[in-house]
mmCIF file of N, CA and C in Angstrom:
data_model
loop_
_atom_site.group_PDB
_atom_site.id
_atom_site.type_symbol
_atom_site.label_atom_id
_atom_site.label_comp_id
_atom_site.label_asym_id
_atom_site.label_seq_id
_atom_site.Cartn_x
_atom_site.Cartn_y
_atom_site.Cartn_z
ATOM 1 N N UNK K 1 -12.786 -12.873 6.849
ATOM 2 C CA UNK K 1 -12.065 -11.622 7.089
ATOM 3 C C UNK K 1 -12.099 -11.344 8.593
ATOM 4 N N UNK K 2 -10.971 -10.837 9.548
ATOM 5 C CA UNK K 2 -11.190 -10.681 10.516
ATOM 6 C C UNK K 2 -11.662 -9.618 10.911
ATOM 7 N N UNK K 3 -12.060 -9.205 11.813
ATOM 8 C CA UNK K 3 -12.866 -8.246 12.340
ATOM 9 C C UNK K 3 -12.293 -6.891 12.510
ATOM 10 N N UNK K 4 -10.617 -7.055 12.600
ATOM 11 C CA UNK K 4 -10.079 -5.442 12.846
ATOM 12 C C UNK K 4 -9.704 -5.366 10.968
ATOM 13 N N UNK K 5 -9.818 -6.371 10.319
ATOM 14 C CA UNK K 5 -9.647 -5.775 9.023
ATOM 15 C C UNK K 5 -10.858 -5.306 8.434
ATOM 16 N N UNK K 6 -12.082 -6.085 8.496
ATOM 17 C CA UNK K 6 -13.440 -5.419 8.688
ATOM 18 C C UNK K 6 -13.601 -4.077 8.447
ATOM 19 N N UNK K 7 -13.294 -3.987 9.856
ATOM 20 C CA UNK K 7 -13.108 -2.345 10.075
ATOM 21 C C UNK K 7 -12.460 -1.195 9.602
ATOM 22 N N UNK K 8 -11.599 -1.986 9.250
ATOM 23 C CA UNK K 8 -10.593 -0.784 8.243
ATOM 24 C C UNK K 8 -11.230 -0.793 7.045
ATOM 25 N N UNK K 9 -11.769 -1.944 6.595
ATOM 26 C CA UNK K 9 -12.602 -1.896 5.212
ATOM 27 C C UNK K 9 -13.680 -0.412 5.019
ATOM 28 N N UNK K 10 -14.485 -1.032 6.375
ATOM 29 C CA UNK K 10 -15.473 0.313 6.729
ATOM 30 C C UNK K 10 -15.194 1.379 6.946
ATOM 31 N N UNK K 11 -13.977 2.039 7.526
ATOM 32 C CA UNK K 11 -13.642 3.436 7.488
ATOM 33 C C UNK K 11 -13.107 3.948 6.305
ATOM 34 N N UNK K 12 -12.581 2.919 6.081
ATOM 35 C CA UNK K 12 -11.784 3.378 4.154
ATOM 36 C C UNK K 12 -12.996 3.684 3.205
ATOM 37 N N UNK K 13 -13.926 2.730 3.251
ATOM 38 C CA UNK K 13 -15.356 3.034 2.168
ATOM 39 C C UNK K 13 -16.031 4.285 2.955
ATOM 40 N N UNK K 14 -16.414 4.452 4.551
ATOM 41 C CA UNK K 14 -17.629 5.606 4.863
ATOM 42 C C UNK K 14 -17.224 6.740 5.150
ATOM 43 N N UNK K 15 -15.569 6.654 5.600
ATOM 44 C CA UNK K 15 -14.818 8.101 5.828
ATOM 45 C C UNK K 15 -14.068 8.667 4.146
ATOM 46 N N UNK K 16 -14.517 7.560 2.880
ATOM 47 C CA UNK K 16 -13.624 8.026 1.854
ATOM 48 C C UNK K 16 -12.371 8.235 1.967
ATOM 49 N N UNK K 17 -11.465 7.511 2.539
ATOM 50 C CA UNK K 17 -9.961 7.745 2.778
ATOM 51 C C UNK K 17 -9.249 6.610 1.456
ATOM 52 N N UNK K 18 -8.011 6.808 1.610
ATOM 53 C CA UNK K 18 -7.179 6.299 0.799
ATOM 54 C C UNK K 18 -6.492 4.953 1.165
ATOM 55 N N UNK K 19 -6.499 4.785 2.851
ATOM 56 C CA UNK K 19 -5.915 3.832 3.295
ATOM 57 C C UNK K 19 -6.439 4.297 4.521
ATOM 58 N N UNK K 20 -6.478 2.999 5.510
ATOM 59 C CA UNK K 20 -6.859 3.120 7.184
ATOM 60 C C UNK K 20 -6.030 1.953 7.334
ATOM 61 N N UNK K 21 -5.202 2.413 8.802
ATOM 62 C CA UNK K 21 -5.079 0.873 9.636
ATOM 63 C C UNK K 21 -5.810 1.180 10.730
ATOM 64 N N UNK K 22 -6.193 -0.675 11.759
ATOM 65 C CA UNK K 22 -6.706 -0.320 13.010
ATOM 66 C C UNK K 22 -5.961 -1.780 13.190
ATOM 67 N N UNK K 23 -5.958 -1.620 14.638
ATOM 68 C CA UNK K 23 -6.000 -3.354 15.516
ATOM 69 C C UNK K 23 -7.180 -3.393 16.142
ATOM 70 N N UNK K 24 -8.161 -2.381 16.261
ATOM 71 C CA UNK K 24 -9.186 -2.519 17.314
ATOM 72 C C UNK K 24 -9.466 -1.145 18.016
ATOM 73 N N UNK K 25 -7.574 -0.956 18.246
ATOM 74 C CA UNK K 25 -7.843 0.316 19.322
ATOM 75 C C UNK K 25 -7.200 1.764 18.911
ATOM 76 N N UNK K 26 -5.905 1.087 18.128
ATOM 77 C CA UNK K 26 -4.985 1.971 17.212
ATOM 78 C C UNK K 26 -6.215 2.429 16.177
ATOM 79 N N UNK K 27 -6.297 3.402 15.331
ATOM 80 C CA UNK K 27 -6.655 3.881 14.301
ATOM 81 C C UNK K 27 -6.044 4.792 13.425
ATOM 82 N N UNK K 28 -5.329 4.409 12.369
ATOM 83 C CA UNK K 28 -4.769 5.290 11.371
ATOM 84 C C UNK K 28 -5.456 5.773 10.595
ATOM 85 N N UNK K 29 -5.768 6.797 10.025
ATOM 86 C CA UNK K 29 -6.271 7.409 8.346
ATOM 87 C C UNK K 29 -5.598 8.468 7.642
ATOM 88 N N UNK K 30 -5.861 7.916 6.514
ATOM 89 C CA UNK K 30 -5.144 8.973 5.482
ATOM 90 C C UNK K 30 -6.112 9.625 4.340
ATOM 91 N N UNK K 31 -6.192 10.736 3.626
ATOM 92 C CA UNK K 31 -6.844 11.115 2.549
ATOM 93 C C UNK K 31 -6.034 11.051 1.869
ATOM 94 N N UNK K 32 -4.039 11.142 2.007
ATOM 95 C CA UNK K 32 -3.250 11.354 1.362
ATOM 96 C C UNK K 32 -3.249 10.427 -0.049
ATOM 97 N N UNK K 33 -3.011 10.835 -0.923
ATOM 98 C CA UNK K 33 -2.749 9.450 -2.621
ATOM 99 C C UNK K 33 -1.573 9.386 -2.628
ATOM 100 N N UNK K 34 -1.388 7.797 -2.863
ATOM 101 C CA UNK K 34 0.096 7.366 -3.184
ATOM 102 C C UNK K 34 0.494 6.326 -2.228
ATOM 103 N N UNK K 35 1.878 6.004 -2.165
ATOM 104 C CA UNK K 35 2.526 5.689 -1.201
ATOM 105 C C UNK K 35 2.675 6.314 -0.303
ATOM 106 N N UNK K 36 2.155 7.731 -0.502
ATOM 107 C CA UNK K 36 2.889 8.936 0.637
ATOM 108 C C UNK K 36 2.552 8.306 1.858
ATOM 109 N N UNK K 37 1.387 8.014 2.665
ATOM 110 C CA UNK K 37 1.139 7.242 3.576
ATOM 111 C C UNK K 37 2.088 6.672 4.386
ATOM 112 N N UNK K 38 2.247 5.338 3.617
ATOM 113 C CA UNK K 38 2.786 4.014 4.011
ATOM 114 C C UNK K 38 4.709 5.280 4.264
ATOM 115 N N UNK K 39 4.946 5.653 2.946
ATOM 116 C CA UNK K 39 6.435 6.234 3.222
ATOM 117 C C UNK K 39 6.063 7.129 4.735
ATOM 118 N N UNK K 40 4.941 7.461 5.465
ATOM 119 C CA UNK K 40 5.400 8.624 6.309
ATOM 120 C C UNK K 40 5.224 7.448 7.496
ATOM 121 N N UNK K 41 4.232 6.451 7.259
ATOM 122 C CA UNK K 41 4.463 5.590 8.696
ATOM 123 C C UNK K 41 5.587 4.800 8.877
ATOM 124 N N UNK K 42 6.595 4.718 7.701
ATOM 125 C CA UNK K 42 7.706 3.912 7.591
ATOM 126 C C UNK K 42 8.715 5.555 8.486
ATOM 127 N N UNK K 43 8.489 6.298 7.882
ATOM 128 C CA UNK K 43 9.244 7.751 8.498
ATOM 129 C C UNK K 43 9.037 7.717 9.985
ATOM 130 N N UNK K 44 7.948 7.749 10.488
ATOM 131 C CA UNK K 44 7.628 7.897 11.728
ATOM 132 C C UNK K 44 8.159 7.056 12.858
ATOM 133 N N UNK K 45 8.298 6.074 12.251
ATOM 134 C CA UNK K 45 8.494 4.887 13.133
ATOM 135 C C UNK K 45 7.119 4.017 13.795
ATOM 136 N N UNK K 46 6.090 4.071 13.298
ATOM 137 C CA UNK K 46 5.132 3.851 13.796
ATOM 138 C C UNK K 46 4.674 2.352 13.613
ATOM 139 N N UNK K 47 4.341 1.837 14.767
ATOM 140 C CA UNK K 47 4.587 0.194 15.014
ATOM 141 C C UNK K 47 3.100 -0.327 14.339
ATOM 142 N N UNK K 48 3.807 -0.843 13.148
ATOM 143 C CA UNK K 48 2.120 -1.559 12.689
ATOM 144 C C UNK K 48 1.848 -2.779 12.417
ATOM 145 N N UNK K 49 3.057 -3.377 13.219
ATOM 146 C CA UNK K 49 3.107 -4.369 13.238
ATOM 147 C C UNK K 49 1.362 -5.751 13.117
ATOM 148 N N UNK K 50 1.012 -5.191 14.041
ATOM 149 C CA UNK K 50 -0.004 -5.861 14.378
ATOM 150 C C UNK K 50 -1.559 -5.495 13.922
ATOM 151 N N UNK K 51 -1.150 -4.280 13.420
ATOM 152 C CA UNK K 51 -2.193 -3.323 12.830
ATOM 153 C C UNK K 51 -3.032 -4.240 11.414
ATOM 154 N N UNK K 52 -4.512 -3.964 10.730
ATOM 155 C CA UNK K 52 -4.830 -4.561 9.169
ATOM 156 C C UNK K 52 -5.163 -3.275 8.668
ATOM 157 N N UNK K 53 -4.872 -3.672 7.557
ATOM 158 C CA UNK K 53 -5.288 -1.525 6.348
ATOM 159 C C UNK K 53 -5.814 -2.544 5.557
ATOM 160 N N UNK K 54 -6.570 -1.164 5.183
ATOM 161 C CA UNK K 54 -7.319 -1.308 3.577
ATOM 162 C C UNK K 54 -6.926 -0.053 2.837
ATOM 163 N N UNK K 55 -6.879 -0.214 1.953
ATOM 164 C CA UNK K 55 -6.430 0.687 1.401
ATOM 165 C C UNK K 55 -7.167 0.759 -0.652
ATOM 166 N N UNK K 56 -7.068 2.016 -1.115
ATOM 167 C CA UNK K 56 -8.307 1.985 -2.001
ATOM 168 C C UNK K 56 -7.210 1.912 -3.172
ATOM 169 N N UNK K 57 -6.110 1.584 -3.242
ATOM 170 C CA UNK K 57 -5.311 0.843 -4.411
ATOM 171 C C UNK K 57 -3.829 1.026 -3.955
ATOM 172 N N UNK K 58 -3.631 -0.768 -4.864
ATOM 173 C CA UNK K 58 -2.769 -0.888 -4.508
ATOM 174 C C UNK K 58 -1.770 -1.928 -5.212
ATOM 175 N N UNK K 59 -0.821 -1.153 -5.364
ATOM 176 C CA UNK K 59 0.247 -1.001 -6.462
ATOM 177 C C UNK K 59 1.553 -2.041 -6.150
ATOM 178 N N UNK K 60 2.260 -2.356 -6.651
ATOM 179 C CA UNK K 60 3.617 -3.545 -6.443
ATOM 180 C C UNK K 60 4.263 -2.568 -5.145
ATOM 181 N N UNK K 61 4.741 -1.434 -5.944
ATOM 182 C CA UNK K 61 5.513 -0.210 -4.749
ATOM 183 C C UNK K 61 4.612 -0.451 -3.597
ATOM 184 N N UNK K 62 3.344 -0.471 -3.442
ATOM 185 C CA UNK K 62 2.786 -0.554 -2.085
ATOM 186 C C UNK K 62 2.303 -1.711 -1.046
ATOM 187 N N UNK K 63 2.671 -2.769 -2.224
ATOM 188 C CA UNK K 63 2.894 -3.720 -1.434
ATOM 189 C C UNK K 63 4.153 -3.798 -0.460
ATOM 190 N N UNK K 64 5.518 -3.846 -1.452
ATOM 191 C CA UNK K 64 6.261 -4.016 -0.723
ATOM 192 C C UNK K 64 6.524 -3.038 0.536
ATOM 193 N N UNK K 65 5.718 -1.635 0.224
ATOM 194 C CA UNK K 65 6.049 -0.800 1.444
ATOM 195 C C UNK K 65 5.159 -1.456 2.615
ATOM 196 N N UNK K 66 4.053 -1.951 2.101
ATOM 197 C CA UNK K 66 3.460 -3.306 3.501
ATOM 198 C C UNK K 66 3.498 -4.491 3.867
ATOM 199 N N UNK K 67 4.309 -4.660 3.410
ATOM 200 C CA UNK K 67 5.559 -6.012 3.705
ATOM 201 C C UNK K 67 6.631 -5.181 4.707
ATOM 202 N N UNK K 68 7.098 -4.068 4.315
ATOM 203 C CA UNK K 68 8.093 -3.386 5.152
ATOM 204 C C UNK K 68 7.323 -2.653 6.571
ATOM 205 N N UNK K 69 6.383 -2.756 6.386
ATOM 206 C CA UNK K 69 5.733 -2.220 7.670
ATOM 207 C C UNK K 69 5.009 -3.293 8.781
ATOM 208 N N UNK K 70 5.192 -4.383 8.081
ATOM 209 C CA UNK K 70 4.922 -5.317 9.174
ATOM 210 C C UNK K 70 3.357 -5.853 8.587
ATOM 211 N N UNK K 71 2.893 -5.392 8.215
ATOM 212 C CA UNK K 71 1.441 -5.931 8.173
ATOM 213 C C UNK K 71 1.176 -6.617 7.780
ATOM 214 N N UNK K 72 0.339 -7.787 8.337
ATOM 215 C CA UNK K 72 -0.105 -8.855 7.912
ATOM 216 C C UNK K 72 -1.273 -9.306 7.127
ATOM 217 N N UNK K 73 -2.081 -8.003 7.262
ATOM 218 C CA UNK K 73 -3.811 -8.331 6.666
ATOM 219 C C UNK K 73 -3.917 -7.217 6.066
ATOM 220 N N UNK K 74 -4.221 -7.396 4.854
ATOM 221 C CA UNK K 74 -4.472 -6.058 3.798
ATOM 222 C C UNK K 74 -6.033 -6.187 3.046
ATOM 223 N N UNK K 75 -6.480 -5.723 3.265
ATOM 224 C CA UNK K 75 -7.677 -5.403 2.655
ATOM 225 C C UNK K 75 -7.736 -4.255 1.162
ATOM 226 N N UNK K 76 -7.515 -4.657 -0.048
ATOM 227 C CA UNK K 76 -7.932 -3.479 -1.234
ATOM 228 C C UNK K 76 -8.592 -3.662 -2.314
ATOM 229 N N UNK K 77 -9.209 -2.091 -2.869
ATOM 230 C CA UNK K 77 -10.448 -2.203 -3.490
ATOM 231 C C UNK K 77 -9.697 -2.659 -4.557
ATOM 232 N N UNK K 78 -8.518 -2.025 -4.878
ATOM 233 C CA UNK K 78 -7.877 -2.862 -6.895
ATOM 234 C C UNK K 78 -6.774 -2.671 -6.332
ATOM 235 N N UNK K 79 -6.181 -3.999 -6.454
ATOM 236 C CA UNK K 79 -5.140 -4.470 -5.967
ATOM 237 C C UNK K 79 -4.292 -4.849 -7.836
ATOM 238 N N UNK K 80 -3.048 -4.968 -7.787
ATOM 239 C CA UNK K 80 -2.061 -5.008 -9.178
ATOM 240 C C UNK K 80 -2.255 -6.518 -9.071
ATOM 241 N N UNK K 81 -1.926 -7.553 -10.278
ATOM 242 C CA UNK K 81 -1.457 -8.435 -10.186
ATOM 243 C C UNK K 81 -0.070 -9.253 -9.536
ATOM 244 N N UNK K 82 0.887 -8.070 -9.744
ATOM 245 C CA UNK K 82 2.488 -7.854 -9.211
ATOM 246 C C UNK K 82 2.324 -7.731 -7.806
ATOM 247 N N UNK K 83 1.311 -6.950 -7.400
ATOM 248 C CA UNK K 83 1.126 -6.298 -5.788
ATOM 249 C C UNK K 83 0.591 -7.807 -5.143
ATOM 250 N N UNK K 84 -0.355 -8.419 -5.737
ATOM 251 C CA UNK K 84 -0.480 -9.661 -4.858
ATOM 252 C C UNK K 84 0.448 -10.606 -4.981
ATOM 253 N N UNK K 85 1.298 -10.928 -5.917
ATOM 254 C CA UNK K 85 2.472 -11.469 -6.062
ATOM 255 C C UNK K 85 3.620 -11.562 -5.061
ATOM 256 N N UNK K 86 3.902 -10.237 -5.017
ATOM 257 C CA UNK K 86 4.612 -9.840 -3.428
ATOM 258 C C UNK K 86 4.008 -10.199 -2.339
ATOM 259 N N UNK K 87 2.328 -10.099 -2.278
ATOM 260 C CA UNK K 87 1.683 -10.304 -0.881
ATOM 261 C C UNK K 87 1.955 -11.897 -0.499
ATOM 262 N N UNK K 88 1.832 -12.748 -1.468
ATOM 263 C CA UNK K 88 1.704 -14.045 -1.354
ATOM 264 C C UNK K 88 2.911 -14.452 -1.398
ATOM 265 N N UNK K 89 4.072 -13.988 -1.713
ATOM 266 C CA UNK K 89 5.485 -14.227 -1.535
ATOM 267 C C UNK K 89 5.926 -13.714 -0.300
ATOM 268 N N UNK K 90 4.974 -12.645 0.510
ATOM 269 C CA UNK K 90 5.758 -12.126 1.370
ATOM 270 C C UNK K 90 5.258 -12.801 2.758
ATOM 271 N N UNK K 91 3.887 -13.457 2.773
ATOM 272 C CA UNK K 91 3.305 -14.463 3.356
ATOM 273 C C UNK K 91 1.986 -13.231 4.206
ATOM 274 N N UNK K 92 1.297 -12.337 3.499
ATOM 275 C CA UNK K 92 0.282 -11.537 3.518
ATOM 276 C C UNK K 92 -0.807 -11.838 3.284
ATOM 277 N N UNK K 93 -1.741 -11.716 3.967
ATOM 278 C CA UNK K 93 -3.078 -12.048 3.584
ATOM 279 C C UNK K 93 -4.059 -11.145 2.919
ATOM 280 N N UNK K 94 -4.253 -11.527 2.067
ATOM 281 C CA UNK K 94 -4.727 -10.344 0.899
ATOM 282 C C UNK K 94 -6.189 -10.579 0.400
ATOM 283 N N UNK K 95 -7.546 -9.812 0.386
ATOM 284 C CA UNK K 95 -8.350 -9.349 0.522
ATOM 285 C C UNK K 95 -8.901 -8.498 -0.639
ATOM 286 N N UNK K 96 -9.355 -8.261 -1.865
ATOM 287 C CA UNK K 96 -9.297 -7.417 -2.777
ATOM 288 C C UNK K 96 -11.376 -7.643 -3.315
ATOM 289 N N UNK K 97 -11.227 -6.394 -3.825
ATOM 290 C CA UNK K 97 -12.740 -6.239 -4.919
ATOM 291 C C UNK K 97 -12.665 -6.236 -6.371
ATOM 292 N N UNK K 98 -11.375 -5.752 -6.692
ATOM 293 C CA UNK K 98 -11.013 -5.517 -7.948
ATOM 294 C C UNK K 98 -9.746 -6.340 -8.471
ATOM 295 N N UNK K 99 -9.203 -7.065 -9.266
ATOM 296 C CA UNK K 99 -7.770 -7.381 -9.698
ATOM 297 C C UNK K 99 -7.221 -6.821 -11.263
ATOM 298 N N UNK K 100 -6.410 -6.346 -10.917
ATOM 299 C CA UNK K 100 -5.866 -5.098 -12.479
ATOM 300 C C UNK K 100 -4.781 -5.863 -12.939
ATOM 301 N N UNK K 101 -4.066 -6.110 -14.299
ATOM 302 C CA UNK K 101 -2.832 -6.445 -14.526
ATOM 303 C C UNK K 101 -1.607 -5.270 -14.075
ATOM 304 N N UNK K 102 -2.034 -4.228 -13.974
ATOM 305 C CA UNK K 102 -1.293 -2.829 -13.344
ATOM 306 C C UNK K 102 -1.748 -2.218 -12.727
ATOM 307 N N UNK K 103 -1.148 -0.834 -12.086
ATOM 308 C CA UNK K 103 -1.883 0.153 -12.266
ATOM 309 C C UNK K 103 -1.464 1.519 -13.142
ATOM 310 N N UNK K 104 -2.695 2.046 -13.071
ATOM 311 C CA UNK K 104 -2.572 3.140 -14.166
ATOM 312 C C UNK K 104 -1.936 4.333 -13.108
ATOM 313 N N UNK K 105 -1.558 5.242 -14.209
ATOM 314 C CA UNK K 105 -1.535 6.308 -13.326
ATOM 315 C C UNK K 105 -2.132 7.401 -13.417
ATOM 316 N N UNK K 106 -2.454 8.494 -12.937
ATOM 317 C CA UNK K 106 -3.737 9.094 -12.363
ATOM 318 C C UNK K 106 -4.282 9.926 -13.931
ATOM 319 N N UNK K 107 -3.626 10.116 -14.884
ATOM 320 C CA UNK K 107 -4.346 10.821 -15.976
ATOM 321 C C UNK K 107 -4.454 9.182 -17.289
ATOM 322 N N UNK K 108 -4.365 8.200 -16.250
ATOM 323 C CA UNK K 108 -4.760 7.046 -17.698
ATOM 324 C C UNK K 108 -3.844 7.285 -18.592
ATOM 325 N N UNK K 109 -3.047 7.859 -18.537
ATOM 326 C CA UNK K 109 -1.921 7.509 -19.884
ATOM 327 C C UNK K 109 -0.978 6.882 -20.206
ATOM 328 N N UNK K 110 -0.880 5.693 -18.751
ATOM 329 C CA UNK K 110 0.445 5.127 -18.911
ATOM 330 C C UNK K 110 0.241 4.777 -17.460
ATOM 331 N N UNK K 111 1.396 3.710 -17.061
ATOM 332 C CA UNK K 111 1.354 2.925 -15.729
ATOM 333 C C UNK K 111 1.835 4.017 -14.973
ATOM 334 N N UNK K 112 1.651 3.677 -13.686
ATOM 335 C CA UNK K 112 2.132 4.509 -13.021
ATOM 336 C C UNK K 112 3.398 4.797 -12.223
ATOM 337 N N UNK K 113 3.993 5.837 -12.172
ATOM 338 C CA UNK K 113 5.614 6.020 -11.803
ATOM 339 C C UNK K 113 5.876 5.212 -11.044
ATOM 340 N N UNK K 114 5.133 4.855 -9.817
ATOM 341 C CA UNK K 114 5.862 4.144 -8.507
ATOM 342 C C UNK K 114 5.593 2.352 -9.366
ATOM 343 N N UNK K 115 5.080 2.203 -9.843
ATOM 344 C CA UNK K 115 4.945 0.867 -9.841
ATOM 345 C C UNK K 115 6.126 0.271 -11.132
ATOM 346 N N UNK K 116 5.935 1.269 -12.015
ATOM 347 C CA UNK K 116 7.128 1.376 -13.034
ATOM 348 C C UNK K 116 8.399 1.292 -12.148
ATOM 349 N N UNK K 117 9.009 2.009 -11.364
ATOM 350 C CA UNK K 117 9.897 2.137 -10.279
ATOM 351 C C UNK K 117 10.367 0.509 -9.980
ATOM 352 N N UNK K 118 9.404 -0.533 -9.466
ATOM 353 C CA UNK K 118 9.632 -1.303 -8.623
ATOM 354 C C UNK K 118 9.434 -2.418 -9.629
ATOM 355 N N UNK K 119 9.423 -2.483 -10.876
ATOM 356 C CA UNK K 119 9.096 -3.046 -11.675
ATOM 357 C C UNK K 119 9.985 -4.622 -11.919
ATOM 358 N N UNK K 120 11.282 -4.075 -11.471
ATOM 359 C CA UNK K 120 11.693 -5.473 -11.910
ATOM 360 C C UNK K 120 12.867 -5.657 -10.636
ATOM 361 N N UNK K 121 12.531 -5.128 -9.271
ATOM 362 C CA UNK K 121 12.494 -5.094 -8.129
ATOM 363 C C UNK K 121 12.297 -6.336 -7.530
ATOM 364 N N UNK K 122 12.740 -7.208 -6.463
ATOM 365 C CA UNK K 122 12.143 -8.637 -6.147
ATOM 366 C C UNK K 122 12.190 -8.294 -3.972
ATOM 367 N N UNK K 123 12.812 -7.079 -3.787
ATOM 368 C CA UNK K 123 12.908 -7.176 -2.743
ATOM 369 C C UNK K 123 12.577 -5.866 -2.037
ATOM 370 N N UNK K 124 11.958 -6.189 -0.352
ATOM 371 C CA UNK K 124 11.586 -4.744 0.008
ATOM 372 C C UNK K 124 12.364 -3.805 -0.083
ATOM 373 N N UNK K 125 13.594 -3.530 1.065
ATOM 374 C CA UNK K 125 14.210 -2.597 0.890
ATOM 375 C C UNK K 125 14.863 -2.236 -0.344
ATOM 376 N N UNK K 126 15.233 -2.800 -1.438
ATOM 377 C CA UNK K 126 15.648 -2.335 -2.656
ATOM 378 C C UNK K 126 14.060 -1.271 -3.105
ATOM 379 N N UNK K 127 13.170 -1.620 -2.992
ATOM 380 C CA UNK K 127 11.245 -1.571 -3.769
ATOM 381 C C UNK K 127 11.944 0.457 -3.245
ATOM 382 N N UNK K 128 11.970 0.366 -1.505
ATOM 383 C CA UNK K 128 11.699 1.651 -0.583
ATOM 384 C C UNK K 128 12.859 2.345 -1.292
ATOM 385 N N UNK K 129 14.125 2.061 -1.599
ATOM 386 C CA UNK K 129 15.511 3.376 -2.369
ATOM 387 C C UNK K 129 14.452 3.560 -3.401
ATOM 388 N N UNK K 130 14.076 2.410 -4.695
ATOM 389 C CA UNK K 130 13.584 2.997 -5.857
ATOM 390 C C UNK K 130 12.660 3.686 -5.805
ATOM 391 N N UNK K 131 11.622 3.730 -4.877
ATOM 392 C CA UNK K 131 10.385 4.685 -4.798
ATOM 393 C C UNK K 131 10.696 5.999 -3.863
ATOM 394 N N UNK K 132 11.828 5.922 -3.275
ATOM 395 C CA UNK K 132 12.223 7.434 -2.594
ATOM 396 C C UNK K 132 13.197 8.136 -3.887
ATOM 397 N N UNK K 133 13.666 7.735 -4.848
ATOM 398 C CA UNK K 133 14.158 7.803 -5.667
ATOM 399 C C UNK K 133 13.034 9.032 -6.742
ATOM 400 N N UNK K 134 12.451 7.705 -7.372
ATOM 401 C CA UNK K 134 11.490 8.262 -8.100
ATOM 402 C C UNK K 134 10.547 9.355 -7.537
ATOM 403 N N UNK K 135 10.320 9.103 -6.087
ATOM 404 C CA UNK K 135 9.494 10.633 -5.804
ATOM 405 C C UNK K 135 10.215 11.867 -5.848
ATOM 406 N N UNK K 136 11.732 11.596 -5.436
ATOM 407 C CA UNK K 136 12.728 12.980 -5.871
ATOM 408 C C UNK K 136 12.680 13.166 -7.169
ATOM 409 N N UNK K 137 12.686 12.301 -8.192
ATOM 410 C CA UNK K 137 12.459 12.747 -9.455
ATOM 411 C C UNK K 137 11.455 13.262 -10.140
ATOM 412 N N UNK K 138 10.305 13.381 -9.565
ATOM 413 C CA UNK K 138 9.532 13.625 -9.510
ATOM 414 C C UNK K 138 8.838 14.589 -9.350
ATOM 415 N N UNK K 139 9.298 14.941 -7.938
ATOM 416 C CA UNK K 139 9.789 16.841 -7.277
ATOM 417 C C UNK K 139 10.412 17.495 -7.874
ATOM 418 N N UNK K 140 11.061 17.364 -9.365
ATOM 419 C CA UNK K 140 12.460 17.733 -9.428
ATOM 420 C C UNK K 140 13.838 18.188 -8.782
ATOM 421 N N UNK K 141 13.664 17.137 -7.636
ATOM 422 C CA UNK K 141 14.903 17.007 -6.566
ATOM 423 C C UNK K 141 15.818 15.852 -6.944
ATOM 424 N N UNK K 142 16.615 15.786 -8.045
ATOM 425 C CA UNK K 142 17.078 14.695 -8.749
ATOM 426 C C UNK K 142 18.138 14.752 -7.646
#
């Protein structure tokens, strides 16, 4: 594992966050759940290119949103089966503690919306309409 992914490992486990990127000098964190994250650094414009995250799950939808953000080194605690699928198709280096056939979604009753969303999805930017999609539906902003 390299050393700036390391690190993101360690702020994600001792700061309890949801996702961190770093290169070393950059440092991102989020408490936010979801994709919301990854959708606001895709919003921002924020170059992460070069950046590694860890992130504390991670879903098909969130792969491809880190495929769309450039990143090359992902570090996560439960990673989807589908989500590494994309990583290794997308030529990502992937890092995990846990491997799930899905993921659930947050009351265990069923998979979860975003990953349902991207389900039979094969490409990024198609993955980013269906999951801006589904979060309007979601909001009830159909």
């Amino acid at each position: 594992m390299n050393k700036n992914l390391e690190k993101a490992k360690e702020l994600l486990i001792a700061e309890e966050l949801t996702c961190c990127f770093t290169d070393g000098n950059r440092v991102y964190k989020s408490r936010e759940r979801g994709v919301k994250p990854l959708l606001s650094y895709l919003d921002e414009g924020i170059d992460t290119k070069d950046l590694c995250a860890a992130d504390k799950v991670i879903g098909k939808a969130a792969a491809f949103l880190y495929v769309l953000l450039g990143i090359k080194w992902v570090y996560a605690d439960v990673i989807s089966q589908k989500a590494l699928e994309v990583f290794r198709k997308y030529g990502v280096e992937i890092s995990f503690s846990t491997l799930v056939p899905a993921i659930r979604n947050r009351t265990n009753t069923g998979f979860c919306p975003m990953e349902t969303a991207v389900e039979n999805i094969n490409e990024p930017q198609a993955a980013l309409e269906a999951i801006k999609e589904k979060l309007k539906e979601l909001s009830g902003n159909k």
